[in-house]
Coordinates of C-alpha atoms in Angstrom, one line a residue:
M4 CA -0.1 -0.2 -0.1
K5 CA 1.4 3.3 -1.2
I6 CA 0.6 6.8 -0.2
Q7 CA 0.2 7.8 -3.6
Q8 CA -2.6 5.2 -4.2
L9 CA -4.4 6.8 -0.9
R10 CA -4.3 10.2 -2.5
Y11 CA -5.7 8.6 -5.8
I12 CA -8.6 7.1 -4.3
V13 CA -9.5 10.4 -2.2
E14 CA -9.0 12.6 -5.4
I15 CA -11.5 10.3 -7.1
A16 CA -14.0 10.8 -4.6
N17 CA -13.2 14.6 -4.5
Q18 CA -13.9 14.9 -8.1
N19 CA -17.1 13.0 -8.0
L20 CA -16.0 9.7 -9.5
N21 CA -14.4 11.3 -12.5
V22 CA -11.0 9.6 -12.7
T23 CA -9.9 12.1 -15.7
E24 CA -10.5 14.9 -13.3
A25 CA -8.7 13.5 -10.6
A26 CA -5.8 12.9 -13.0
N27 CA -5.9 16.4 -14.1
A28 CA -6.0 17.6 -10.4
L29 CA -3.0 15.4 -9.5
Y30 CA -1.1 16.4 -12.7
T31 CA -0.7 12.5 -13.8
S32 CA -2.5 10.1 -16.3
Q33 CA -5.8 8.7 -16.1
P34 CA -4.4 5.4 -17.0
G35 CA -1.8 5.7 -14.3
I36 CA -4.4 6.4 -11.6
S37 CA -6.7 3.5 -12.8
K38 CA -3.9 0.9 -12.6
Q39 CA -2.8 2.0 -9.1
V40 CA -6.5 1.9 -7.8
R41 CA -6.6 -1.5 -9.1
L42 CA -3.3 -2.7 -7.6
L43 CA -4.7 -1.4 -4.0
E44 CA -8.2 -3.2 -4.5
D45 CA -6.2 -6.4 -5.4
E46 CA -3.8 -6.1 -2.5
L47 CA -7.0 -5.3 -0.2
G48 CA -8.8 -8.3 -1.9
L49 CA -12.0 -6.0 -2.3
E50 CA -13.4 -3.1 -4.5
I51 CA -13.3 0.3 -3.2
F52 CA -15.2 1.5 -6.2
E53 CA -18.2 -0.2 -8.1
R54 CA -18.0 0.1 -11.7
N55 CA -20.2 -0.2 -14.8
G56 CA -17.5 -1.4 -17.5
K57 CA -14.4 0.8 -17.3
H58 CA -16.5 4.0 -15.7
I59 CA -16.7 4.1 -11.9
K60 CA -20.4 4.9 -10.9
A61 CA -20.3 4.2 -6.9
I62 CA -18.1 3.9 -3.8
T63 CA -18.6 0.5 -2.0
P64 CA -19.7 0.7 1.6
A65 CA -16.1 -0.8 2.3
G66 CA -14.7 2.0 0.0
K67 CA -16.4 4.7 1.8
K68 CA -14.7 3.4 5.1
I69 CA -11.2 3.1 3.4
I70 CA -11.4 6.6 1.7
G71 CA -12.3 8.1 5.1
I72 CA -9.2 6.5 6.8
A73 CA -6.8 7.8 3.7
R74 CA -8.0 11.1 4.2
E75 CA -7.2 11.1 7.7
L76 CA -3.9 9.6 7.0
L77 CA -3.2 12.1 4.2
V78 CA -3.5 14.9 6.4
K79 CA -1.1 13.0 9.2
T80 CA 1.3 13.0 6.2
Q81 CA 0.8 16.6 5.7
S82 CA 1.3 17.3 9.5
I83 CA 4.9 15.4 9.5
R84 CA 5.9 17.6 6.8
A85 CA 4.7 20.7 8.4
I86 CA 6.3 19.7 11.8
A87 CA 9.5 19.5 9.9
E88 CA 9.1 22.7 8.1
E89 CA 8.2 24.5 11.4
Y90 CA 12.1 23.7 12.4
T91 CA 13.7 24.3 9.2
Q92 CA 11.8 27.0 7.7
P93 CA 9.7 28.4 10.5
N94 CA 8.6 31.7 8.3
H95 CA 7.9 29.8 5.1
G96 CA 5.1 27.7 3.8
I97 CA 1.3 27.7 2.6
L98 CA -1.9 28.8 4.3
R99 CA -5.1 27.7 2.8
I100 CA -8.2 29.3 3.8
A101 CA -12.0 28.6 2.5
T102 CA -14.6 31.3 3.4
T103 CA -17.7 33.0 1.9
N104 CA -17.5 35.9 -0.4
T105 CA -18.7 38.4 2.1
Q106 CA -15.9 37.5 4.6
A107 CA -13.3 37.3 1.7
R108 CA -14.3 40.9 0.6
Y109 CA -15.0 42.6 3.6
M110 CA -13.3 40.9 6.6
L111 CA -10.2 39.3 5.6
P112 CA -8.2 42.1 3.5
A113 CA -7.0 43.8 6.8
V114 CA -6.2 40.7 8.2
I115 CA -4.3 39.4 5.0
E116 CA -2.4 42.6 4.9
K117 CA -1.1 42.3 8.4
F118 CA -0.2 38.6 7.9
S119 CA 1.7 39.4 4.8
K120 CA 4.0 41.8 6.2
Q121 CA 4.6 39.6 9.1
Y122 CA 5.3 36.6 7.0
P123 CA 6.2 37.5 3.4
D124 CA 7.6 34.1 2.9
V125 CA 4.1 32.5 3.4
S126 CA 1.9 31.6 0.3
L127 CA -1.7 32.5 1.1
H128 CA -4.7 30.8 -0.8
V129 CA -8.4 32.0 -0.4
H130 CA -11.0 29.7 -1.6
Q131 CA -14.5 30.9 -1.8
G132 CA -17.7 28.9 -1.6
S133 CA -21.0 27.9 0.1
P134 CA -21.0 26.4 3.8
N135 CA -21.0 22.8 2.2
Q136 CA -18.2 23.5 -0.1
L137 CA -16.3 24.8 2.8
Y138 CA -16.7 21.8 4.7
D139 CA -16.0 19.6 1.9
A140 CA -12.7 21.6 1.3
L141 CA -11.6 21.3 5.1
L142 CA -12.5 17.5 5.4
S143 CA -10.7 16.7 2.1
G144 CA -7.4 18.5 3.2
E145 CA -7.7 21.1 0.6
V146 CA -7.5 23.9 2.8
D147 CA -6.2 24.5 6.5
F148 CA -8.8 26.6 7.8
A149 CA -12.7 27.3 7.1
I150 CA -14.2 30.6 8.1
T151 CA -17.9 30.0 8.4
T152 CA -21.1 31.4 9.9
E153 CA -24.0 29.4 8.3
A154 CA -24.5 25.6 8.6
Q155 CA -22.2 25.0 11.6
Y156 CA -23.9 21.8 12.3
L157 CA -21.7 20.6 9.5
F158 CA -18.6 21.3 11.5
D159 CA -19.6 19.2 14.7
D160 CA -16.5 16.9 13.9
V161 CA -13.9 19.7 13.5
I162 CA -12.9 22.4 16.2
L163 CA -14.7 25.4 15.9
L164 CA -13.5 28.7 17.6
P165 CA -15.9 31.7 18.1
C166 CA -14.4 34.8 16.3
Y167 CA -17.0 37.7 16.4
K168 CA -20.5 38.6 16.1
W169 CA -22.4 40.7 13.4
N170 CA -25.8 41.7 12.4
R171 CA -27.6 42.9 9.2
S172 CA -28.5 46.0 7.6
I173 CA -31.4 46.8 5.3
V174 CA -30.4 48.9 1.9
V175 CA -32.3 50.8 -0.2
K176 CA -32.2 53.5 -2.4
P177 CA -32.7 57.1 -1.0
D178 CA -36.3 57.6 -2.5
H179 CA -37.5 54.2 -1.0
P180 CA -40.3 54.6 1.4
L181 CA -38.2 52.6 4.2
A182 CA -35.4 55.2 3.7
K183 CA -37.5 57.8 5.8
L184 CA -38.3 55.3 8.7
K185 CA -36.2 55.5 11.8
N186 CA -37.1 52.1 13.0
V187 CA -38.2 49.6 10.5
T188 CA -40.4 46.6 11.7
I189 CA -40.7 43.1 10.3
E190 CA -44.3 43.9 9.3
E191 CA -43.3 47.0 7.1
L192 CA -40.0 45.0 5.6
G193 CA -42.4 42.2 4.7
K194 CA -44.4 44.6 2.4
Y195 CA -41.6 44.8 -0.1
P196 CA -39.7 42.2 -2.3
L197 CA -36.5 41.1 -1.0
V198 CA -33.0 40.8 -2.4
T199 CA -30.4 38.9 -0.1
Y200 CA -28.2 35.9 0.3
T201 CA -28.7 32.5 -1.2
F202 CA -30.1 29.8 1.3
G203 CA -27.2 28.4 3.4
F204 CA -25.1 31.6 2.6
T205 CA -24.7 34.5 5.3
G206 CA -28.0 35.2 7.0
V207 CA -30.8 33.5 5.3
S208 CA -31.8 31.0 8.2
D209 CA -31.9 33.8 10.7
L210 CA -34.2 36.1 8.1
D211 CA -36.4 33.2 7.8
Y212 CA -36.6 32.7 11.6
A213 CA -37.5 36.3 12.1
F214 CA -40.4 36.3 9.4
N215 CA -41.8 33.1 10.6
S216 CA -42.2 34.3 14.3
A217 CA -44.2 37.3 13.0
G218 CA -46.3 34.8 10.9
I219 CA -44.9 36.5 7.7
L220 CA -44.1 35.0 4.5
P221 CA -41.1 36.9 2.8
N222 CA -41.3 37.9 -0.8
I223 CA -37.7 37.0 -1.8
V224 CA -37.4 37.8 -5.5
F225 CA -33.7 37.3 -6.0
T226 CA -30.6 35.7 -4.0
A227 CA -26.9 35.9 -4.5
T228 CA -23.9 34.5 -2.5
D229 CA -22.2 38.3 -3.0
A230 CA -23.0 41.2 -1.1
D231 CA -21.9 43.5 -4.1
V232 CA -24.3 41.6 -6.5
I233 CA -27.2 42.0 -4.0
K234 CA -26.5 45.9 -3.8
T235 CA -26.3 46.0 -7.7
Y236 CA -29.7 44.6 -7.8
V237 CA -30.9 47.0 -5.1
R238 CA -29.7 49.9 -7.2
L239 CA -31.6 48.4 -10.3
G240 CA -34.9 48.6 -8.1
L241 CA -35.4 45.0 -8.0
G242 CA -36.2 45.1 -4.2
V243 CA -34.9 45.7 -0.7
G244 CA -31.5 44.4 0.1
I245 CA -30.7 42.5 3.5
I246 CA -26.9 42.4 3.9
A247 CA -24.4 41.8 6.3
S248 CA -23.6 45.2 7.8
M249 CA -20.1 45.1 7.3
A250 CA -20.8 44.8 3.4
H251 CA -22.1 48.5 3.5
T252 CA -19.3 50.7 2.9
E253 CA -18.4 54.4 2.1
S254 CA -18.2 53.6 -1.5
D255 CA -22.0 52.9 -1.3
S256 CA -23.1 56.1 -0.7
D257 CA -25.8 55.9 -3.2
L258 CA -27.7 53.5 -0.9
V259 CA -29.2 53.9 2.4
A260 CA -28.3 51.4 5.0
I261 CA -30.8 50.7 7.7
D262 CA -29.7 49.0 10.9
A263 CA -31.6 45.8 11.3
S264 CA -30.0 44.3 14.4
H265 CA -33.4 44.5 16.2
L266 CA -34.9 42.5 13.7
F267 CA -32.6 39.5 13.3
K268 CA -30.5 37.4 15.7
S269 CA -26.6 38.3 15.8
S270 CA -24.7 35.5 14.0
V271 CA -21.3 34.3 15.1
T272 CA -18.4 33.7 12.5
Q273 CA -16.3 31.0 13.6
I274 CA -13.1 29.5 12.2
A275 CA -12.6 25.7 11.9
F276 CA -9.8 23.4 11.4
K277 CA -9.7 19.5 11.7
H278 CA -8.4 17.8 14.8
S279 CA -5.3 16.3 13.1
T280 CA -4.2 19.5 11.9
F281 CA -0.6 20.5 13.2
L282 CA -1.0 24.3 13.5
R283 CA 2.4 26.0 12.7
N284 CA 3.2 29.1 14.5
Y285 CA 2.1 31.5 11.5
M286 CA -1.3 29.6 11.6
Y287 CA -1.7 30.6 15.2
D288 CA -0.8 34.1 14.4
F289 CA -3.5 34.3 11.7
I290 CA -6.2 33.0 14.0
N291 CA -5.1 35.7 16.6
Y292 CA -4.8 38.5 13.8
F293 CA -8.5 37.5 12.7
S294 CA -9.7 37.3 16.0
P295 CA -7.4 38.9 19.1
H296 CA -9.0 37.0 21.8
L297 CA -8.1 33.7 20.2
T298 CA -4.3 33.7 21.4
K299 CA -2.2 30.8 20.8
S300 CA -2.6 29.3 24.4
K301 CA -6.4 29.6 24.2
V302 CA -6.4 27.9 20.7
E303 CA -4.1 25.3 22.2
Q304 CA -6.7 24.7 25.1
A305 CA -9.3 24.1 22.5
E306 CA -7.2 21.7 20.6
S307 CA -7.1 19.7 23.6
L308 CA -10.8 19.4 24.2
R309 CA -12.6 16.5 22.8
D310 CA -15.9 17.9 21.4
N311 CA -17.4 21.5 20.3
A312 CA -19.5 21.7 23.5
S313 CA -16.2 21.7 25.6
V314 CA -14.9 24.2 23.2
R315 CA -18.4 26.6 23.4
K316 CA -17.9 26.0 27.3
L317 CA -14.2 27.4 27.3
F318 CA -15.5 30.6 25.6
E319 CA -18.5 31.3 27.5
G320 CA -17.0 34.2 29.5
I321 CA -15.7 35.8 26.6
A322 CA -17.6 38.8 25.1
L323 CA -17.1 38.4 21.4
E324 CA -16.5 41.7 19.4
E325 CA -19.3 43.1 17.4
K326 CA -19.0 43.9 13.7

């Protein structure tokens, strides 16, 4: 059994059973991958993948367990390299982060600027996607950290660190009736077509909760994953925008932002990483730059805990910063 064979079966799973795409991702040939997978199956005496002729159509029950363990082993091999590099090249390396468009656009730039000045020889890679995509990228070992707000139930089997709280703003054109109100109610908001985030991204679940509690069915006419896209369609008159407050900036002077924190529950942004990840010193520093209360000693305490219920208890007495 070879590490490379494990890498092949994991990548096939990552690429939705497309061997050609797996080969492209690993810069190798499709016949080479197929041969090595067959050799591994022969060695184990069972099939990892179900096939229809030459084409893979599914993962076998045993294959799912094998691929799960293979993922962990590949993370362990990455950790071994990381430990070596921590001693031989402490300020060199790679940091891969997965997050949503809003976080990448409005929260990360200042953090990345500070980090890059401190660690100019660390290569930073930011991947953007939905909560499901963030989770998949983290679990597959494609990224070191995932920064997430929505669908945190997905992340129960990794370490979740609370970073900060944030809420939402209503954005409208200056001539909109809501722009004249000092304190918008959920009933008044429900009178208008809404433009907001795609379900599973920042804030939709809390939006639904607020409207459902008032017995109102919101008229959502357009959704997007990007706050800038939402603001564009508000400018076009498609509807009233509901975005993260951080996403309304000085450059949006043609839109009126109305605080909606009295209508919606605050959300908590968290940073996630796998239990098996070896955190290098520059990774601890990145976490601390992103959220100052997450010191290295505090993160190390969280790493030693067995589940996220214990991690939440660790941070119970800490008042999170509001963004």
